[in-house]
Structures are given as C-alpha cells and as structure tokens.
XYZ file of C-alpha atoms in Angstrom:
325
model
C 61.544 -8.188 -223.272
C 61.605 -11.916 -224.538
C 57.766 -11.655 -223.449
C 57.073 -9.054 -224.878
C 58.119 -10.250 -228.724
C 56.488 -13.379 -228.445
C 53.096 -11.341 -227.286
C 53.819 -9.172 -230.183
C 54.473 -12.743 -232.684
C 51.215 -13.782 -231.085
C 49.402 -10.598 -232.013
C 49.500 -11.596 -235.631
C 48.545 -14.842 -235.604
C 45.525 -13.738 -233.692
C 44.740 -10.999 -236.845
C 44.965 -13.508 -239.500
C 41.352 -14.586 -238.356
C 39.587 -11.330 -239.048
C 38.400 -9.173 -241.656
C 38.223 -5.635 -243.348
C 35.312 -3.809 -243.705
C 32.760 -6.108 -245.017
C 30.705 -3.682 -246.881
C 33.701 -1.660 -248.350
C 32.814 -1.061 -251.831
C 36.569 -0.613 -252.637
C 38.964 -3.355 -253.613
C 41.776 -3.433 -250.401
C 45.630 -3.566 -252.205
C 47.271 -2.663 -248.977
C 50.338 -4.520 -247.690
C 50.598 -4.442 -244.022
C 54.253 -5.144 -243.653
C 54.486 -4.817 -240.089
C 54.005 -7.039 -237.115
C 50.365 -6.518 -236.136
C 49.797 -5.597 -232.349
C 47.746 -8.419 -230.493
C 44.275 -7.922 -230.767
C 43.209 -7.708 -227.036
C 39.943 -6.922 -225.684
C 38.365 -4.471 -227.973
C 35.339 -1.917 -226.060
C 31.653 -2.171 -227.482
C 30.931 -0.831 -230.497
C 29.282 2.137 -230.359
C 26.597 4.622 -232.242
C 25.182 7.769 -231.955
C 21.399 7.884 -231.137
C 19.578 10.894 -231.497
C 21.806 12.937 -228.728
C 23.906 9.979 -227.219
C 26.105 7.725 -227.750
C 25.141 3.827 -226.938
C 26.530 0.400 -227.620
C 25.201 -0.898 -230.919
C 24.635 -3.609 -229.707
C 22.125 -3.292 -227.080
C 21.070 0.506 -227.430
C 22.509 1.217 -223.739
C 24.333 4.190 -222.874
C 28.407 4.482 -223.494
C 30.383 7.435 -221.632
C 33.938 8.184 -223.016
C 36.272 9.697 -220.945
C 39.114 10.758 -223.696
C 42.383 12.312 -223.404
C 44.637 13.990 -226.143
C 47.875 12.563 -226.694
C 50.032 14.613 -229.135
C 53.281 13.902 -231.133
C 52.106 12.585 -234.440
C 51.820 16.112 -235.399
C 55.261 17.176 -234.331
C 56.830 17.936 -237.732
C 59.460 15.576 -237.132
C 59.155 11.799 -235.051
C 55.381 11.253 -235.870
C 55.578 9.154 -232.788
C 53.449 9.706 -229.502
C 55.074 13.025 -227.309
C 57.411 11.508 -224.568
C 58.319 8.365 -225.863
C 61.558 9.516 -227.112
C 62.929 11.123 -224.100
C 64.107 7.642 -222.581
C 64.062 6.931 -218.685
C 60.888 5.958 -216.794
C 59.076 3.510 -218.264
C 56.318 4.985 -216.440
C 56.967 8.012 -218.279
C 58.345 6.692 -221.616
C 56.799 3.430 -222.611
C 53.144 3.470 -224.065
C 51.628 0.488 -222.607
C 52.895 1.689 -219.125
C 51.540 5.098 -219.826
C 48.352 3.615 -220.968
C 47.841 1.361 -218.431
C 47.926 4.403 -215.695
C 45.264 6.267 -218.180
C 43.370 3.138 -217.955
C 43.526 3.026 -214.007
C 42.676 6.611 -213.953
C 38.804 5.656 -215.666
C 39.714 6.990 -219.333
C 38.844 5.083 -221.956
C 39.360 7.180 -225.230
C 42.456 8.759 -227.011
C 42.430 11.621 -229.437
C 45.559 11.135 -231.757
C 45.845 14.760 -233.969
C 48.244 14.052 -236.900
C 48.910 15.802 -239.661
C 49.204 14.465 -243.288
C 52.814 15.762 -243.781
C 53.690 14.037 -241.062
C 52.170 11.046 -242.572
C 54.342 11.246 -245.422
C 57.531 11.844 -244.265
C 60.401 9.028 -243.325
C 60.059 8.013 -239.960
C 62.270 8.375 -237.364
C 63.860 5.625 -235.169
C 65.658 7.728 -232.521
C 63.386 6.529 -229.366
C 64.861 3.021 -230.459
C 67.955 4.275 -228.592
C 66.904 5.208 -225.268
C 67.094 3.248 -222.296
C 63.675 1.964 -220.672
C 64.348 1.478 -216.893
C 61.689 -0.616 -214.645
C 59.071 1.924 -213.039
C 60.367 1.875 -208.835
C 57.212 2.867 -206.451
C 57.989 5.828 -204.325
C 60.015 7.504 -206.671
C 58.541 10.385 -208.491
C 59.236 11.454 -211.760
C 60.475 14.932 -212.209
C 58.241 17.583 -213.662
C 59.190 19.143 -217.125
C 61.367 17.571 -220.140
C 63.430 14.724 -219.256
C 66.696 14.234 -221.078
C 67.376 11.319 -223.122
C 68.414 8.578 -220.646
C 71.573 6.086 -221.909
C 70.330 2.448 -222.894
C 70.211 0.583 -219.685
C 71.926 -2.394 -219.185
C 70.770 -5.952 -221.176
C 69.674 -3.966 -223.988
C 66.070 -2.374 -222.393
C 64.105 -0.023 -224.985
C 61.355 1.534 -224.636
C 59.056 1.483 -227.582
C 60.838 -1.036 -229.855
C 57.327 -2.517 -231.137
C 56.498 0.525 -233.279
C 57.087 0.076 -237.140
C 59.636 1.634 -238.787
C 58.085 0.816 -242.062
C 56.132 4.254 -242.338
C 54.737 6.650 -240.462
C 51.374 5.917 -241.732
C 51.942 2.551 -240.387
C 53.114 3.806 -237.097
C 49.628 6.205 -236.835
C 47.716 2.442 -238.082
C 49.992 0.095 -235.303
C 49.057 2.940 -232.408
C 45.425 3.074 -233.196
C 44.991 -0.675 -233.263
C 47.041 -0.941 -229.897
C 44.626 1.624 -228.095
C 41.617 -0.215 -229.534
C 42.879 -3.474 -228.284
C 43.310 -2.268 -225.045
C 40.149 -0.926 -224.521
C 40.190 2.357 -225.795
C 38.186 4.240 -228.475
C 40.176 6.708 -230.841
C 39.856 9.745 -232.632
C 41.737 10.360 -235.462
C 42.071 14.209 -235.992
C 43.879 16.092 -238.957
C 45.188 19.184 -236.743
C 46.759 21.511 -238.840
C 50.294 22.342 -237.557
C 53.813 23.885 -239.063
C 53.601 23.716 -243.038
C 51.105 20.834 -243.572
C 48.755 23.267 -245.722
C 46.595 20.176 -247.321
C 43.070 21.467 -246.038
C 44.125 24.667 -248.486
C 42.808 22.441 -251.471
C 39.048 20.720 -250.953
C 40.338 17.672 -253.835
C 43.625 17.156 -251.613
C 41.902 16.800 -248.480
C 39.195 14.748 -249.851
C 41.639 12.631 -251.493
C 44.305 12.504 -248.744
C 40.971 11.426 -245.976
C 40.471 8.492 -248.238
C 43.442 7.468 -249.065
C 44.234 6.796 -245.019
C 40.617 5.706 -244.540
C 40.992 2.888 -246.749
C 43.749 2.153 -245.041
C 42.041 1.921 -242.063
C 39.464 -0.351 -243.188
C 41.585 -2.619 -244.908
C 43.047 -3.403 -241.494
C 42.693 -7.067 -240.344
C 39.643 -7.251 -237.897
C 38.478 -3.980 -238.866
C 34.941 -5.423 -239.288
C 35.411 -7.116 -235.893
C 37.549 -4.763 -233.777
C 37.719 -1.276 -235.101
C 34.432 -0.637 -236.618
C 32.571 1.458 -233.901
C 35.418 1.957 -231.903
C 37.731 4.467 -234.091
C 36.250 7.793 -235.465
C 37.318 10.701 -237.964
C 38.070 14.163 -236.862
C 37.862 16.142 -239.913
C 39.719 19.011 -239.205
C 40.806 20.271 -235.714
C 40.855 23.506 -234.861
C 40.040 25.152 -238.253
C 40.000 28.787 -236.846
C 44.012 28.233 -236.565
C 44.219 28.445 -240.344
C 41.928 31.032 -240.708
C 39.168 29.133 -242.328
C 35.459 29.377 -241.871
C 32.106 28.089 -243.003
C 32.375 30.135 -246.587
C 35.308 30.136 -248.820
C 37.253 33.107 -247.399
C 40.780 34.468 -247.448
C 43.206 32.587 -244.799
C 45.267 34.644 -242.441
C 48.436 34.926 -245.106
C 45.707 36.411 -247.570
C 45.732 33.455 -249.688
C 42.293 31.612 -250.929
C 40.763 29.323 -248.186
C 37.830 26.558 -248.786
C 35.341 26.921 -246.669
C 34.575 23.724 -243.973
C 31.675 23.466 -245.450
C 32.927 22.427 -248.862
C 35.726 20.795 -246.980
C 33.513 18.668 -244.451
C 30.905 17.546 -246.933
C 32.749 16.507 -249.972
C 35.296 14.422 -247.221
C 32.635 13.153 -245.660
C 30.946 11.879 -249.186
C 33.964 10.329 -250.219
C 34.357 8.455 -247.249
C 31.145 6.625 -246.461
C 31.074 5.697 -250.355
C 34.007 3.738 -249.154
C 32.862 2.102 -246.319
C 28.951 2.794 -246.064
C 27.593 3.221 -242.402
C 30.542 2.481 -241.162
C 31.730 5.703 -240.140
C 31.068 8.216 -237.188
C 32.150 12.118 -238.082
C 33.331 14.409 -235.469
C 33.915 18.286 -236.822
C 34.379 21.214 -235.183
C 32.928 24.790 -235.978
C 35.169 28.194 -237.457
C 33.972 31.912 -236.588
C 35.490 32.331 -233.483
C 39.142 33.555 -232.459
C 42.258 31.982 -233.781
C 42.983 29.156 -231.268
C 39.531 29.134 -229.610
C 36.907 26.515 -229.405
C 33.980 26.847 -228.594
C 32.635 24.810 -225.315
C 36.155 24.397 -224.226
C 35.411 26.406 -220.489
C 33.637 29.323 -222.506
C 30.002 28.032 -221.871
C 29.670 25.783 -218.864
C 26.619 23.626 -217.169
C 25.949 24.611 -214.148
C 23.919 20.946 -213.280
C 27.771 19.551 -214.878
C 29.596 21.673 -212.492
C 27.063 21.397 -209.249
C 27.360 17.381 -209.299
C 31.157 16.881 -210.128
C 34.079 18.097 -207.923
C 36.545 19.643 -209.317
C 38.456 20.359 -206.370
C 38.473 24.010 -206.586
C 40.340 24.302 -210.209
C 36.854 26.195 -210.779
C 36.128 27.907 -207.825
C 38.623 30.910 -209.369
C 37.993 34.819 -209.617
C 37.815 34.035 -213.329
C 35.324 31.575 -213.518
C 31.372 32.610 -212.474
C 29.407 29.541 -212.614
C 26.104 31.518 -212.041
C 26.730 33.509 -215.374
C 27.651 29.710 -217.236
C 30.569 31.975 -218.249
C 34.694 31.552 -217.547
C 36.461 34.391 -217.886
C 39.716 34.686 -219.527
C-alpha cells in the first residue's frame, strides 16, 4: 500500500511536464484537484486511413482488441462494475483486473457513462471493502460476491479513485487505462432517467463541456491524443431514436442522430481541431439490437479464427453469414 501512494505521488510529478491540446482554440479554466495517475507507457497514437486504423506515426497497421467495462452508467457509484463488492483483488481491484485483460492480448476499453451519472455526488462505499492478496489455485466463485470486511492492516481496494467528482473519477480511469497501454472509448449509453440526448443543444453542450475537459488534461497533447475516442451515442435504438426527428417510445418528440451526431460532432472539433476520432452507431433496427453484433458474420473471419465451438451451434449457419436468434 505504502508503494502504491508514493507511485500515485509520483504520477503527478511526472504530469506537470506535459500539455493540453496544443491546438485547442478554447481557453482551459479547469482545476484538476485530484492526484493525477502516473503517466505510464502510453500505446501509439493512432488514425483512421481510408478503411483502417494505423499508427500516426508511421502509417502501419494497429489492431484493437477492446472490451466493455460497465458501471459508470449504473445510476448510482459511477465507478467501474465489481470494484465495490470487496474480496479478491483479482476480482475487485482495477489494476489487477487490468493487468489479466492485458495478459489476455486486449488492449482497448469501452467505458459507457451516462451524463447524469456525471453529475451526481459520488459515492465512496468501495473505500470500505477489504482487498485481500490474489492466492493461485484458488478460484473465484461465479456470480455476485458479497461485500468482504476490511482485511487486516487497513487493505482497500480502489482507494486511488477521486472522490472529488464523478467527472473526475470517469477523467482519473481514462488516463489510468491510457497509461497502461490501453486505448478508450468514451460512450454516452443511455440508461435509467438520463434523457439528455432528448434535446440536440443539451447534448451538444453537455459533449463539450466533458470534451474540454478532456483536453485540458495534462499530457493530453502527449498521451491521450490518438489514444481516447468519442462514442456519440450508444445504442440509440434503446431510446427510440432514429436518423429523422421522430417520436421516442413514450410518444414524446425525439431528435433525430442525425441532427444529434453532426451538430456534436461540429462543436467538438471547433474545440480541438483534428484532434478527434468519432465512433457512432446506426438507429432503424429493433430496440436493443445492433447491427454487426453476430447478425451478419464473415465467413473468411470465422474460417481462420477458432472459436472453440461457441459458433458451431444449431443457431448459427455460417454458410448463410447469418446467426439465428
């Protein structure tokens, strides 16, 4: 633990020697109050070039291998899922969790949040939990684990994460993953009553706001530039919107993504100019469905990898490119 604080006192010593975005056009009166996360070793920066995505470098190719982690978006901790639960540090501390995604060959993370989330008080309660040492050979039981007593000497797991904000927690995670050799995808994912993406000037403005925020990071030019992206809007069809202004599912007036996307994405790269890549996802099918998610499958994709039978189901026809429900 004593370690661990003075890598974390290290961390932000080792900011102090970068910069924000160098060609914001934007004036950065941020505060960071909290204890920035060492900086790490950072992945190449990448761009997308014509249909792939390459290090900016050099032009060369860049595979990402991404998982979703979810929590932010809980309507209630705004903290990574599991980390509360106590136990396992294998199961309940995030460097220990990412360092197993890391040894599995992933090297992205897809953090969904949601901006109510954002804006309500954060919540300390992980701070109690105890944080025993992982022991080899001793599995962790499947399903929800209860909340484990402190161990003895004090152990917690996830004690680094500010309690400042929740916005600052979201900021503190990203930077962690980037330092550690992961790229990130920040996603708005609709969820409980966070009904922002209702108005096209409150999304807009709300994208911006943590955007800036983003940029005004120390060693964003340096570290995060190329290495975080901006999910628009996940899952849109879950809300009931769609390309065209429409009515949403509760019959009340819906943007469309079109109006949504475009005037976000505007907003944004006026901020930061080129320094942005845009992921956004598409609206017409069923509520809940996406798209490319198992629906239409390459066969070449499927031929070369093995997926150790998980495909090889009554359901799922790989001669027809089709999975069945």
């Amino acid at each position: 633990m004593a370690l661990s604080r003075v890598l974390m006192l290290l961390g932000v010593l080792a900011w102090s020697s970068g910069t924000m975005a160098a060609n914001a056009t934007f004036k950065c009166t941020i505060k960071i109050t909290y204890a920035q996360p060492p900086r790490g070793q950072s992945p190449d920066a990448v761009k997308f070039q014509d249909d792939a995505i390459v290090r900016t470098k050099d032009g060369r190719p860049v595979q990402i291998k991404s998982v979703s982690w979810w929590g932010v978006n809980d309507n209630g901790t705004s903290v990574l899922g599991s980390l509360w639960s106590g136990g396992s540090a294998a199961a309940t501390d995030m460097p220990s969790i990412a360092f197993q995604l890391r040894a599995q060959g992933l090297n992205g993370i897809r953090l969904p949040f949601t901006f109510e989330d954002l804006r309500a008080p954060p919540r300390s309660m992980w701070a109690k939990q105890g944080c025993q040492k992982v022991t080899l050979g001793v599995p962790s039981p499947p399903g929800d684990a209860p909340a484990a007593p402190a161990a003895p000497g004090g152990a917690r797991c996830a004690w680094y994460l500010p309690d400042s904000s929740s916005q600052d927690r979201l900021l503190w995670t990203l930077q962690w993953f980037v330092a550690n050799g992961f790229y990130v995808l920040l996603e708005h994912t609709p969820a409980g009553s966070d009904a922002i993406s209702r108005n096209a000037a409150e999304f807009s403005s709300a994208w911006r706001s943590l955007w800036r925020a983003v940029a005004c990071l120390p060693n964003f030019e340096d570290d995060l530039q190329g290495r975080v992206f901006v999910g628009l809007l996940g899952a849109p069809d879950i809300t009931g919107h769609r390309w065209e202004a429409s009515r949403g599912l509760d019959g009340g007036e819906l943007p469309g993504i079109t109006e949504l996307y475009l005037d976000t994405m505007d907003a944004l790269w006026e901020d930061t100019p080129a320094a942005l890549t845009f992921f956004i996802a598409g609206a017409g099918q069923g509520g809940a469905s996406t798209w490319g998610s198992g629906f239409v499958t390459d066969k070449a994709i499927v031929a070369v990898n093995d997926y150790s039978g998980a495909l090889r189901q009554p359901s799922f026809d790989p001669s027809t490119q089709t999975a069945g429900a």
